[in-house]
Amino acid sequence: MLSPPLPSDRLARQLTSSAFRSADDAARWVGELPPLSAENILACVAAVNANQVDAAQQHLRAHAITKMIERSGDRHLFVPLVRQLRNCETELRNALVGAIAKVNDPNEHGEVCALLRHGDAGVRNAGAMLIARVGGKTALGLLAEMLREANF
């Protein structure tokens, strides 16, 4: 019997109030959750970004989010997660780059390439790292177009 879906706000509160002892502890917590929707995962990303704690807990909460994304495999997460890279703190942004590759949608690589135009060097770097992980013909074509622009 399937568990009922967990309300996103409740899940986000659980995540931000958890004090994980290790990456295995965070992964175990994720493994005990019922199936998650894209909305659940995006709410957790927003909550962890808004409720920053000490570096060790921030790292472990970001790890939990990566496990949620990997477990989901939902390609509908690709664009919203790429867009989140513009607003995330560094620890979470770096974790998301690796996880986004698990929900890659080649038809949406324009979103990734757009990160290279961002004013923040950290966001541009995240875009470059993500292109290196998931980029193919689509991303290469978009990058070639961008490079032909006079103001790029």
Coordinates of C-alpha atoms in Angstrom, one line a residue:
M1 CA 0.0 0.0 0.0
L2 CA 1.4 3.4 -1.0
S3 CA 1.8 6.1 1.6
P4 CA -0.1 9.3 1.0
P5 CA 1.9 12.1 -0.4
L6 CA 3.7 14.2 2.2
P7 CA 2.8 17.9 2.2
S8 CA 5.7 20.0 0.8
D9 CA 5.8 22.5 3.7
R10 CA 5.9 19.6 6.3
L11 CA 8.7 17.8 4.4
A12 CA 10.7 21.0 4.1
R13 CA 10.3 21.7 7.9
Q14 CA 11.4 18.1 8.7
L15 CA 14.5 18.5 6.5
T16 CA 15.5 21.9 7.9
S17 CA 15.0 20.8 11.5
S18 CA 16.9 17.6 11.1
A19 CA 20.4 17.3 12.5
F20 CA 22.1 14.7 10.4
R21 CA 25.2 13.1 11.8
S22 CA 26.6 11.9 8.5
A23 CA 25.9 11.6 4.8
D24 CA 24.7 8.0 5.4
D25 CA 22.3 9.4 8.0
A26 CA 20.9 11.9 5.5
A27 CA 20.6 9.3 2.8
R28 CA 18.9 6.9 5.2
W29 CA 16.4 9.6 6.1
V30 CA 15.6 10.2 2.4
G31 CA 15.3 6.4 1.9
E32 CA 12.5 6.3 4.6
L33 CA 10.4 8.9 2.9
P34 CA 7.4 8.0 0.7
P35 CA 7.7 8.8 -3.0
L36 CA 8.3 12.5 -3.5
S37 CA 6.8 14.9 -6.0
A38 CA 8.8 17.5 -7.9
E39 CA 7.0 20.1 -5.7
N40 CA 8.2 18.3 -2.6
I41 CA 11.8 18.4 -3.8
L42 CA 11.7 22.1 -5.0
A43 CA 10.2 23.1 -1.6
C44 CA 13.1 21.4 0.2
V45 CA 15.6 23.2 -2.1
A46 CA 14.0 26.6 -1.3
A47 CA 13.8 25.8 2.5
V48 CA 17.5 24.7 2.8
N49 CA 18.6 27.7 0.8
A50 CA 16.5 30.0 3.1
N51 CA 17.4 28.3 6.4
Q52 CA 21.2 28.2 6.2
V53 CA 22.9 26.7 9.2
D54 CA 26.5 25.8 10.0
A55 CA 28.5 24.5 7.1
A56 CA 28.4 20.8 8.2
Q57 CA 24.6 20.7 8.4
Q58 CA 24.2 22.7 5.2
H59 CA 26.4 20.2 3.5
L60 CA 24.4 17.2 4.9
R61 CA 21.0 18.8 4.0
A62 CA 22.3 19.5 0.5
H63 CA 23.3 15.8 0.3
A64 CA 19.8 14.8 1.4
I65 CA 18.4 16.9 -1.5
T66 CA 20.7 15.3 -4.0
K67 CA 19.5 11.9 -2.8
M68 CA 15.9 13.0 -3.2
I69 CA 16.6 14.2 -6.8
E70 CA 18.5 11.0 -7.7
R71 CA 15.7 8.8 -6.2
S72 CA 13.0 10.8 -8.1
G73 CA 14.7 10.8 -11.6
D74 CA 11.9 13.2 -12.7
R75 CA 13.0 15.1 -15.8
H76 CA 10.4 17.8 -14.9
L77 CA 12.8 18.9 -12.2
F78 CA 15.5 19.8 -14.7
V79 CA 14.4 23.4 -15.6
P80 CA 13.3 24.5 -12.1
L81 CA 16.5 23.1 -10.6
V82 CA 18.7 24.8 -13.2
R83 CA 16.9 28.1 -12.5
Q84 CA 17.4 27.6 -8.7
L85 CA 21.2 27.7 -9.3
R86 CA 20.8 31.4 -9.8
N87 CA 19.7 32.0 -6.2
C88 CA 21.4 29.2 -4.2
E89 CA 24.2 29.6 -1.8
T90 CA 27.5 27.9 -2.8
E91 CA 27.2 24.6 -1.0
L92 CA 23.7 23.9 -2.2
R93 CA 24.5 25.1 -5.7
N94 CA 27.5 22.8 -6.0
A95 CA 25.4 19.8 -4.7
L96 CA 22.6 20.6 -7.2
V97 CA 25.0 20.6 -10.2
G98 CA 25.8 17.0 -9.6
A99 CA 22.2 16.0 -9.0
I100 CA 20.7 17.9 -11.9
A101 CA 22.7 15.6 -14.2
K102 CA 20.5 12.7 -12.9
V103 CA 17.3 14.5 -14.3
N104 CA 18.9 15.8 -17.5
D105 CA 16.6 17.0 -20.2
P106 CA 18.7 17.7 -23.4
N107 CA 15.7 19.7 -24.9
E108 CA 16.2 22.2 -22.1
H109 CA 20.0 22.8 -22.3
G110 CA 19.3 26.4 -23.3
E111 CA 18.5 27.0 -19.6
V112 CA 21.9 25.8 -18.7
C113 CA 23.6 27.9 -21.3
A114 CA 21.8 31.0 -20.1
L115 CA 23.6 30.6 -16.8
L116 CA 26.8 31.6 -18.6
R117 CA 25.3 35.1 -19.0
H118 CA 24.7 35.6 -15.3
G119 CA 26.5 38.4 -13.5
D120 CA 27.6 36.2 -10.6
A121 CA 30.8 34.2 -11.3
G122 CA 29.6 31.4 -9.1
V123 CA 26.5 31.0 -11.2
R124 CA 28.5 31.1 -14.4
N125 CA 30.8 28.4 -13.0
A126 CA 27.9 26.2 -12.0
G127 CA 26.6 26.6 -15.6
A128 CA 30.0 25.6 -17.0
M129 CA 30.2 22.6 -14.7
L130 CA 26.7 21.5 -15.6
I131 CA 27.4 21.8 -19.3
A132 CA 30.6 19.7 -18.8
R133 CA 28.4 17.0 -17.2
V134 CA 25.3 16.9 -19.4
G135 CA 26.2 18.9 -22.5
G136 CA 26.1 17.3 -25.9
K137 CA 25.2 18.4 -29.5
T138 CA 22.3 20.7 -28.3
A139 CA 24.5 22.6 -25.7
L140 CA 27.4 22.8 -28.2
G141 CA 25.1 24.3 -30.8
L142 CA 23.7 26.8 -28.3
L143 CA 27.2 27.8 -27.1
A144 CA 28.4 28.3 -30.7
E145 CA 25.4 30.7 -31.3
M146 CA 26.2 32.6 -28.1
L147 CA 29.9 32.9 -29.0
R148 CA 28.9 34.5 -32.3
E149 CA 27.1 37.3 -30.5
A150 CA 29.0 40.6 -30.4
N151 CA 28.3 41.3 -26.7
F152 CA 28.9 37.8 -25.3

